[in-house]
């Protein structure tokens, strides 16, 4: 074995649905020396990050925010371990791979999970959600939680979180609404208070514009009350690492500008996240404009794909993400060919993730700095490279067919 | 709220027991742009990291290594969630704060935990371990696992892991030996195969010389067999995020240079860890020399403290860590005074962590780059600053007493 040296000389443009390219300032902040996790400087950075993340989800009501060392998956784990008790019913809205994951996580903590599945590439029908909620109420066993994957990274399907939340509030008001916003926060609108969301969970490496390695979660007072009431009955968290018994006092201490310790925070990642949150909430581009820029970039990519005859996995016009696009490759062309073609031109895109069609589609990320930085020149480059690579692959197929 | 800007202009020397200062190359690697977590470049970096971490713990036998996004605490969680079944007995050797933590983690997953506690600052008596093991065997309920905190970061106590493991192998050979090496790996000798350890768990931000945010764990084939046998009986992991059902296929894929996905790895941290592991296993200073340099640095700090009349929390000469030192401040002097004094001189040290004596002692880290880089000039600086600050605090006390 001869250890690798970093290949930054041949740095390609990352256009996958996370991790994403960082802004120059976030990149620079990431490279700073570690700080003490209990120093006043770091505690202030943590406190500010907890405040700014609340701004990004638009909550001003009492809520508890968590920033933990871990991947986005740890957000599911926090929900399962702290809000689910053995036998609780959960309704998981399934629009791709990540619905299966969330279900399996809740299973681990003893939930009885019902899935409401969309057709591949579609969104879940609100009428199906309504029926499920009503049936559960009718048999006297309402759902403890309903989970929504805001953007399923495997399909690029955008769910109407507002409509689902409204439906839950109407037909099963005691049910908590949990939004998996891993692939949507800061690239799609998330209105925690206005829509009545109880948990918004995310990760650092997508729209939030920081490196991977942080689980981010905001819980409403209602969710925390439920957890407290459960704790009073002596039912502890199902996991140690995800335990809110452990983390809530830590997050509340940081929220009050005081150091506290349960596990060592990933200080360098938190500083990078802080730098990105400053850009998102206090930078020259307001959050609303940032979201509009994501819509614009998304349109560029999707229209270009249409011109190339590529269909989107997300088949409903209103149910398409703005931070990523999942595209079927043209008939007879292989996804590997297209991915290879864009890579030769300096762009990294991602392969498929949904088993049934895994080799038939590619995924393109257009989030964060690539969209808002340098006038969105990354996205223009991505569009051009995709066009070239697809045309090349189609031409290659034609030539092969003739031989 | 006006968000903080990073205070790197006034960068102080971190001399806490983790996070620690990074080597220039690790620092530079940390600051590189994110890579795709499934790119061939990153998969190779992950593979090499999994190999090198095995070299650091000296295992060549079949074993499974894990590098997960999370803090060191996640290592405990992996042990509890995957190796403990409800009702299993565990023996936790307690030499400080982190023994309580490990116990509580195992409790979460249903273990019946016995503690063998040392006196504050002492090590656990091997005779006590032997007795506990024998008693458990006598009643027909041997321990499933014995846990050792190699260096308890709260006290600076170094446990004789080899002797404990030998004792377990002799009196309860079926029991797994778990070493919490968070604060010892790459600053103390760890011989996984030779000592017969079944799990070695650690974190990135101490002797391993990377930023915080990675949980590192190596499990012996015996531990994996036990987990597999349990899985065959249908007993799944108690946690989703820590689940070896999920992570083992991922780690085995990386081990074979193939990409796989469960959660997004913290790519920037993994690259920084990789850079540090290259230095540790293939750098100009061999690991054995690195350990000798830690002993030398430790001697410098401890002898200087002795001259200042400061007693060590770790009271047995053979039971003192080489990567950190916990020191009682002189009678009548406050720990805060000393910490403030060193901080004014540009060095950050840590306060106490053990409740009973929390305000009576300080903790000094001397690990990794501070010890092996630039001829150990960081440690010389730490020693000088500590002397000045303690003398100043003592003088201040004298003056105050006279008034």
Short mmCIF file of C-alpha atoms in Angstrom, two decimals, chain B:
data_model
loop_
_atom_site.label_atom_id
_atom_site.label_comp_id
_atom_site.label_asym_id
_atom_site.label_seq_id
_atom_site.Cartn_x
_atom_site.Cartn_y
_atom_site.Cartn_z
CA UNK B 1 -26.48 39.12 17.74
CA UNK B 2 -23.46 40.04 15.69
CA UNK B 3 -21.82 36.86 14.45
CA UNK B 4 -18.24 36.16 15.48
CA UNK B 5 -15.35 36.29 13.11
CA UNK B 6 -12.72 33.60 13.66
CA UNK B 7 -10.10 34.92 16.10
CA UNK B 8 -7.13 33.30 14.38
CA UNK B 9 -5.14 36.49 14.70
CA UNK B 10 -4.93 35.79 18.40
CA UNK B 11 -4.45 32.04 18.02
CA UNK B 12 -3.34 30.55 21.31
CA UNK B 13 -1.54 27.26 21.75
CA UNK B 14 -3.99 24.48 22.58
CA UNK B 15 -2.58 22.39 25.43
CA UNK B 16 -5.75 20.59 26.46
CA UNK B 17 -6.23 16.82 26.29
CA UNK B 18 -7.88 17.10 22.87
CA UNK B 19 -8.62 18.67 20.47
CA UNK B 20 -4.93 19.23 19.84
CA UNK B 21 -2.92 21.35 17.38
CA UNK B 22 -2.63 19.70 13.96
CA UNK B 23 0.55 19.18 11.98
CA UNK B 24 0.91 21.66 9.11
CA UNK B 25 0.13 18.97 6.56
CA UNK B 26 -2.94 17.71 8.41
CA UNK B 27 -4.10 21.31 8.75
CA UNK B 28 -3.61 21.90 5.04
CA UNK B 29 -5.41 18.67 4.13
CA UNK B 30 -8.34 19.64 6.34
CA UNK B 31 -8.73 22.84 4.36
CA UNK B 32 -9.08 21.09 0.97
CA UNK B 33 -12.35 21.10 -0.93
CA UNK B 34 -14.88 18.31 -0.22
CA UNK B 35 -14.66 15.20 -2.39
CA UNK B 36 -17.42 12.86 -3.42
CA UNK B 37 -17.74 10.16 -0.77
CA UNK B 38 -18.03 7.52 -3.49
CA UNK B 39 -15.19 8.73 -5.73
CA UNK B 40 -12.28 6.34 -6.35
CA UNK B 41 -9.93 8.90 -4.76
CA UNK B 42 -11.88 9.04 -1.53
CA UNK B 43 -12.58 5.31 -1.40
CA UNK B 44 -8.81 4.73 -1.58
CA UNK B 45 -8.23 7.23 1.23
CA UNK B 46 -10.82 5.45 3.35
CA UNK B 47 -9.35 2.02 2.58
CA UNK B 48 -5.85 3.19 3.48
CA UNK B 49 -7.11 4.79 6.68
CA UNK B 50 -8.77 1.52 7.72
CA UNK B 51 -5.47 -0.28 7.11
CA UNK B 52 -3.28 2.26 8.87
CA UNK B 53 -5.48 2.43 11.95
CA UNK B 54 -4.98 -1.33 12.33
CA UNK B 55 -1.24 -0.75 12.24
CA UNK B 56 -1.52 1.80 15.03
CA UNK B 57 -3.21 -0.76 17.31
CA UNK B 58 -0.87 -3.51 16.12
CA UNK B 59 -3.34 -5.99 14.76
CA UNK B 60 -2.63 -8.19 11.79
CA UNK B 61 -5.29 -10.75 12.63
CA UNK B 62 -8.69 -10.61 11.02
CA UNK B 63 -10.49 -7.59 12.34
CA UNK B 64 -13.05 -5.04 11.26
CA UNK B 65 -12.21 -1.34 11.50
CA UNK B 66 -14.79 1.42 11.61
CA UNK B 67 -14.41 5.14 10.95
CA UNK B 68 -17.73 6.86 11.57
CA UNK B 69 -18.91 10.46 11.75
CA UNK B 70 -19.35 11.11 15.46
CA UNK B 71 -17.49 11.87 18.65
CA UNK B 72 -15.52 9.37 20.74
CA UNK B 73 -18.71 8.68 22.68
CA UNK B 74 -20.06 6.94 19.60
CA UNK B 75 -17.48 4.19 20.21
CA UNK B 76 -19.16 3.35 23.52
CA UNK B 77 -22.46 3.36 21.70
CA UNK B 78 -21.24 0.88 19.11
CA UNK B 79 -20.13 -1.46 21.90
CA UNK B 80 -23.37 -1.12 23.84
CA UNK B 81 -25.70 -1.37 20.86
CA UNK B 82 -23.95 -4.25 19.10
CA UNK B 83 -22.33 -6.39 21.77
CA UNK B 84 -24.70 -6.02 24.73
CA UNK B 85 -28.01 -7.85 24.93
CA UNK B 86 -30.56 -7.14 27.63
CA UNK B 87 -29.37 -8.80 30.83
CA UNK B 88 -25.75 -9.30 29.77
CA UNK B 89 -23.28 -8.63 32.53
CA UNK B 90 -20.50 -6.11 32.06
CA UNK B 91 -17.58 -5.16 34.26
CA UNK B 92 -16.47 -1.55 33.94
CA UNK B 93 -13.08 -0.60 35.35
CA UNK B 94 -13.49 2.90 36.68
CA UNK B 95 -10.61 5.36 36.96
CA UNK B 96 -12.55 8.59 36.49
CA UNK B 97 -15.43 10.39 34.80
CA UNK B 98 -15.31 8.30 31.65
CA UNK B 99 -15.92 5.07 33.54
CA UNK B 100 -19.29 6.48 34.65
CA UNK B 101 -20.04 7.42 31.05
CA UNK B 102 -19.25 3.99 29.66
CA UNK B 103 -21.35 2.36 32.40
CA UNK B 104 -24.30 4.59 31.62
CA UNK B 105 -23.99 3.78 27.93
CA UNK B 106 -24.05 0.04 28.60
CA UNK B 107 -27.01 0.53 30.98
CA UNK B 108 -28.91 2.10 28.09
CA UNK B 109 -28.66 -1.14 26.14
CA UNK B 110 -29.79 -3.30 29.05
CA UNK B 111 -26.52 -4.42 30.58
CA UNK B 112 -26.14 -5.31 34.24
CA UNK B 113 -23.01 -3.37 34.98
CA UNK B 114 -20.65 -3.88 37.88
CA UNK B 115 -18.07 -1.19 38.56
CA UNK B 116 -14.61 -1.87 39.94
CA UNK B 117 -13.57 1.54 41.13
CA UNK B 118 -10.12 2.79 41.91
CA UNK B 119 -9.42 5.37 44.57
CA UNK B 120 -9.47 8.85 43.02
CA UNK B 121 -6.28 9.10 40.96
CA UNK B 122 -5.34 5.44 41.37
CA UNK B 123 -5.65 2.44 39.09
CA UNK B 124 -7.95 -0.49 39.60
CA UNK B 125 -6.34 -3.34 41.53
CA UNK B 126 -5.88 -6.42 39.39
CA UNK B 127 -6.87 -8.56 42.39
CA UNK B 128 -10.26 -6.80 42.41
CA UNK B 129 -10.73 -7.57 38.74
CA UNK B 130 -9.77 -11.19 39.33
CA UNK B 131 -12.25 -11.48 42.18
CA UNK B 132 -15.06 -9.95 40.19
CA UNK B 133 -14.38 -12.28 37.25
CA UNK B 134 -14.25 -15.34 39.52
CA UNK B 135 -17.42 -14.41 41.39
CA UNK B 136 -19.25 -13.95 38.13
CA UNK B 137 -18.08 -17.36 36.90
CA UNK B 138 -18.96 -18.96 40.24
CA UNK B 139 -22.57 -17.87 40.00
CA UNK B 140 -22.67 -19.07 36.39
CA UNK B 141 -23.06 -15.61 34.94
CA UNK B 142 -19.70 -14.59 33.51
CA UNK B 143 -19.22 -11.11 32.14
CA UNK B 144 -19.93 -10.59 28.47
CA UNK B 145 -17.47 -7.70 28.37
CA UNK B 146 -14.88 -6.00 30.53
CA UNK B 147 -14.14 -2.37 29.72
CA UNK B 148 -10.94 -0.50 30.46
CA UNK B 149 -10.46 3.25 30.12
CA UNK B 150 -6.87 3.22 28.96
CA UNK B 151 -6.30 6.85 29.91
CA UNK B 152 -9.13 8.55 31.74
CA UNK B 153 -9.04 12.11 30.41
CA UNK B 154 -10.57 13.41 33.63
CA UNK B 155 -7.76 12.18 35.88
CA UNK B 156 -4.81 11.40 33.62
CA UNK B 157 -4.75 7.88 35.06
CA UNK B 158 -3.16 5.28 32.77
CA UNK B 159 -4.48 1.75 33.25
CA UNK B 160 -2.38 -1.34 32.67
CA UNK B 161 -4.47 -2.68 29.82
CA UNK B 162 -2.12 -5.56 29.16
CA UNK B 163 -2.35 -6.84 32.75
CA UNK B 164 -6.14 -6.50 32.85
CA UNK B 165 -6.50 -8.30 29.53
CA UNK B 166 -4.21 -11.09 30.73
CA UNK B 167 -6.30 -11.43 33.88
CA UNK B 168 -9.51 -11.67 31.85
CA UNK B 169 -7.97 -14.20 29.48
CA UNK B 170 -6.93 -16.32 32.48
CA UNK B 171 -10.03 -16.21 34.66
CA UNK B 172 -12.84 -15.60 32.19
CA UNK B 173 -11.55 -16.43 28.73
CA UNK B 174 -14.92 -16.06 27.01
CA UNK B 175 -15.26 -12.43 28.13
CA UNK B 176 -14.54 -9.72 25.57
CA UNK B 177 -11.95 -7.11 26.52
CA UNK B 178 -12.88 -3.61 25.38
CA UNK B 179 -10.30 -0.85 25.52
CA UNK B 180 -11.44 2.78 25.51
CA UNK B 181 -8.33 4.25 23.90
CA UNK B 182 -9.84 7.66 23.12
CA UNK B 183 -7.14 9.45 25.09
CA UNK B 184 -4.34 6.94 24.52
CA UNK B 185 -4.11 5.85 20.91
CA UNK B 186 -0.82 7.01 19.36
CA UNK B 187 0.33 8.48 22.66
CA UNK B 188 0.44 5.16 24.57
CA UNK B 189 1.34 1.68 23.39
CA UNK B 190 -1.70 -0.37 22.34
CA UNK B 191 -1.06 -3.97 21.28
CA UNK B 192 -4.41 -5.34 20.21
CA UNK B 193 -3.25 -8.83 19.12
CA UNK B 194 -0.47 -9.36 21.66
CA UNK B 195 -2.61 -8.32 24.62
CA UNK B 196 -5.73 -10.06 23.35
CA UNK B 197 -8.01 -7.03 23.07
CA UNK B 198 -11.38 -7.53 21.36
CA UNK B 199 -12.38 -3.93 20.81
CA UNK B 200 -10.20 -0.85 20.70
CA UNK B 201 -12.17 2.36 20.37
CA UNK B 202 -10.85 5.85 19.92
CA UNK B 203 -11.48 9.28 18.45
CA UNK B 204 -9.70 11.46 15.94
CA UNK B 205 -8.80 14.53 18.00
CA UNK B 206 -6.20 13.31 20.49
CA UNK B 207 -3.04 11.27 19.84
CA UNK B 208 -4.28 10.47 16.34
CA UNK B 209 -3.70 14.12 15.48
CA UNK B 210 -6.80 14.94 13.43
CA UNK B 211 -9.73 17.29 14.13
CA UNK B 212 -12.61 16.07 16.32
CA UNK B 213 -15.63 14.42 14.71
CA UNK B 214 -14.63 10.82 13.97
CA UNK B 215 -15.32 7.73 16.02
CA UNK B 216 -12.71 5.04 15.38
CA UNK B 217 -13.15 1.43 16.39
CA UNK B 218 -11.39 -1.85 15.65
CA UNK B 219 -13.18 -5.10 16.52
CA UNK B 220 -11.52 -8.51 16.66
CA UNK B 221 -12.86 -11.46 14.72
CA UNK B 222 -14.01 -12.89 18.05
CA UNK B 223 -16.12 -9.80 18.74
CA UNK B 224 -17.54 -9.91 15.23
CA UNK B 225 -18.31 -13.64 15.61
CA UNK B 226 -20.23 -12.94 18.78
CA UNK B 227 -22.18 -10.21 17.02
CA UNK B 228 -22.90 -12.52 14.06
CA UNK B 229 -24.08 -15.33 16.29
CA UNK B 230 -26.41 -12.90 18.01
CA UNK B 231 -27.72 -11.62 14.72
CA UNK B 232 -28.47 -15.22 13.67
CA UNK B 233 -30.66 -15.46 16.75
CA UNK B 234 -32.53 -12.44 15.42
CA UNK B 235 -31.25 -9.94 17.99
CA UNK B 236 -30.56 -6.75 16.12
CA UNK B 237 -28.47 -3.76 17.09
CA UNK B 238 -30.05 -1.63 19.78
CA UNK B 239 -29.31 1.56 17.87
CA UNK B 240 -29.80 2.51 14.24
CA UNK B 241 -26.97 4.97 13.84
CA UNK B 242 -24.47 2.66 15.56
CA UNK B 243 -25.77 -0.50 13.94
CA UNK B 244 -23.07 -2.88 12.79
CA UNK B 245 -25.69 -4.53 10.55
CA UNK B 246 -25.52 -1.28 8.64
CA UNK B 247 -21.88 -0.33 9.00
CA UNK B 248 -20.01 -3.62 8.61
CA UNK B 249 -20.98 -4.04 4.93
CA UNK B 250 -19.89 -0.44 4.31
CA UNK B 251 -16.53 -0.84 6.04
CA UNK B 252 -15.92 -4.17 4.28
CA UNK B 253 -16.69 -2.54 0.93
CA UNK B 254 -14.20 0.26 1.61
CA UNK B 255 -11.72 -2.39 2.77
CA UNK B 256 -12.02 -3.88 -0.72
CA UNK B 257 -11.67 -0.50 -2.44
CA UNK B 258 -15.36 -0.32 -3.31
CA UNK B 259 -17.78 2.52 -2.56
CA UNK B 260 -20.84 1.87 -0.42
CA UNK B 261 -23.38 4.05 1.28
CA UNK B 262 -25.21 4.14 4.58
CA UNK B 263 -24.54 7.66 5.85
CA UNK B 264 -22.30 10.27 4.23
CA UNK B 265 -18.82 10.06 5.75
CA UNK B 266 -17.22 13.25 7.03
CA UNK B 267 -14.94 13.36 3.99
CA UNK B 268 -12.80 16.33 5.03
CA UNK B 269 -12.17 14.88 8.48
CA UNK B 270 -11.37 11.46 7.03
CA UNK B 271 -8.83 13.03 4.69
CA UNK B 272 -7.25 14.90 7.60
CA UNK B 273 -7.14 11.68 9.62
CA UNK B 274 -5.59 9.91 6.65
CA UNK B 275 -2.87 12.56 6.42
CA UNK B 276 -2.13 12.15 10.12
CA UNK B 277 -2.09 8.35 9.91
CA UNK B 278 0.42 8.59 7.06
CA UNK B 279 2.66 10.67 9.34
CA UNK B 280 2.19 8.25 12.23
CA UNK B 281 2.75 5.02 10.30
CA UNK B 282 5.01 6.14 7.43
CA UNK B 283 6.50 9.42 8.56
CA UNK B 284 10.12 10.09 9.50
CA UNK B 285 9.32 9.41 13.18
CA UNK B 286 8.35 5.74 13.68
CA UNK B 287 5.46 5.00 16.03
CA UNK B 288 7.80 3.58 18.71
CA UNK B 289 9.83 6.79 18.67
CA UNK B 290 6.62 8.82 18.74
CA UNK B 291 5.60 7.01 21.93
CA UNK B 292 9.07 7.59 23.43
CA UNK B 293 8.74 11.30 22.62
CA UNK B 294 5.42 11.37 24.47
CA UNK B 295 7.12 9.85 27.52
CA UNK B 296 9.84 12.47 27.28
CA UNK B 297 7.36 15.34 26.98
CA UNK B 298 5.31 13.93 29.82
CA UNK B 299 8.40 13.77 32.03
CA UNK B 300 9.20 17.41 31.27
CA UNK B 301 5.71 18.56 32.29
CA UNK B 302 5.48 16.32 35.35
CA UNK B 303 8.94 17.19 36.68
CA UNK B 304 8.30 20.88 36.20
CA UNK B 305 5.03 20.56 38.10
CA UNK B 306 6.83 18.72 40.88
CA UNK B 307 9.32 21.57 41.18
CA UNK B 308 6.35 23.92 41.49
CA UNK B 309 4.99 21.81 44.34
CA UNK B 310 1.98 20.66 42.31
CA UNK B 311 0.72 17.15 42.96
CA UNK B 312 -0.63 14.97 40.21
CA UNK B 313 -4.17 13.67 40.33
CA UNK B 314 -2.79 10.36 39.04
CA UNK B 315 -1.05 9.24 42.20
CA UNK B 316 0.72 6.03 41.13
CA UNK B 317 3.98 6.59 39.23
CA UNK B 318 3.22 3.68 36.87
CA UNK B 319 -0.36 4.81 36.41
CA UNK B 320 0.20 8.15 34.74
CA UNK B 321 -0.66 9.00 31.17
CA UNK B 322 2.01 10.29 28.78
CA UNK B 323 -0.23 12.40 26.60
CA UNK B 324 -1.71 14.53 29.37
CA UNK B 325 -1.18 15.53 32.99
CA UNK B 326 -3.78 16.39 35.63
CA UNK B 327 -2.32 18.68 38.30
CA UNK B 328 -3.71 19.95 41.57
CA UNK B 329 -3.07 23.67 41.93
CA UNK B 330 -1.13 24.74 45.03
CA UNK B 331 -3.10 25.12 48.27
CA UNK B 332 -5.00 28.38 48.39
CA UNK B 333 -4.56 29.07 44.68
CA UNK B 334 -7.57 28.71 42.41
CA UNK B 335 -7.53 26.64 39.24
CA UNK B 336 -9.19 29.55 37.46
CA UNK B 337 -6.27 31.80 38.42
CA UNK B 338 -3.75 29.41 36.91
CA UNK B 339 -5.83 28.84 33.78
CA UNK B 340 -6.21 32.60 33.38
CA UNK B 341 -2.48 33.10 33.88
CA UNK B 342 -1.49 30.59 31.21
CA UNK B 343 -4.13 31.96 28.84
CA UNK B 344 -2.73 35.48 29.20
CA UNK B 345 0.59 33.97 28.14
CA UNK B 346 -0.91 32.34 25.08
CA UNK B 347 -1.66 28.80 26.22
CA UNK B 348 -5.04 27.13 26.69
CA UNK B 349 -5.18 24.44 29.36
CA UNK B 350 -8.28 22.64 30.63
CA UNK B 351 -10.12 22.72 33.95
CA UNK B 352 -11.06 19.77 36.12
CA UNK B 353 -13.79 17.27 35.29
CA UNK B 354 -14.10 15.02 38.36
CA UNK B 355 -16.89 16.52 40.46
CA UNK B 356 -15.36 16.08 43.94
CA UNK B 357 -12.22 18.04 43.06
CA UNK B 358 -13.33 19.91 39.93
CA UNK B 359 -12.05 23.33 40.98
CA UNK B 360 -8.84 22.10 42.54
CA UNK B 361 -6.99 20.89 39.46
CA UNK B 362 -6.09 21.63 35.87
CA UNK B 363 -5.36 19.38 32.90
CA UNK B 364 -2.52 19.82 30.45
CA UNK B 365 -2.41 18.06 27.09
CA UNK B 366 0.86 17.08 25.44
CA UNK B 367 -0.03 14.93 22.47
CA UNK B 368 0.67 14.61 18.77
CA UNK B 369 2.19 17.48 16.87
CA UNK B 370 2.94 19.49 20.02
CA UNK B 371 5.19 16.61 21.06
CA UNK B 372 6.70 15.41 17.78
CA UNK B 373 6.71 18.63 15.73
CA UNK B 374 9.41 21.31 15.68
CA UNK B 375 11.55 19.47 18.22
CA UNK B 376 8.79 19.61 20.82
CA UNK B 377 9.02 23.36 21.23
CA UNK B 378 5.31 23.56 22.09
CA UNK B 379 5.93 21.45 25.19
CA UNK B 380 8.87 23.61 26.28
CA UNK B 381 6.64 26.64 25.91
CA UNK B 382 3.86 24.98 27.90
CA UNK B 383 6.28 24.15 30.71
CA UNK B 384 7.63 27.70 30.87
CA UNK B 385 4.19 29.28 30.81
CA UNK B 386 2.88 26.94 33.48
CA UNK B 387 5.79 27.82 35.74
CA UNK B 388 5.26 31.55 35.29
CA UNK B 389 1.51 31.37 35.82
CA UNK B 390 1.72 29.19 38.93
CA UNK B 391 4.41 31.37 40.49
CA UNK B 392 2.32 34.44 39.72
CA UNK B 393 -0.79 32.87 41.28
CA UNK B 394 1.14 31.83 44.38
CA UNK B 395 2.66 35.31 44.71
CA UNK B 396 -0.77 36.91 44.33
CA UNK B 397 -2.09 34.67 47.08
CA UNK B 398 0.83 35.65 49.34
CA UNK B 399 0.20 39.34 48.74
CA UNK B 400 -3.53 38.96 49.36
CA UNK B 401 -2.83 37.06 52.59
CA UNK B 402 -0.58 39.85 53.84
CA UNK B 403 -3.16 42.57 53.25
#
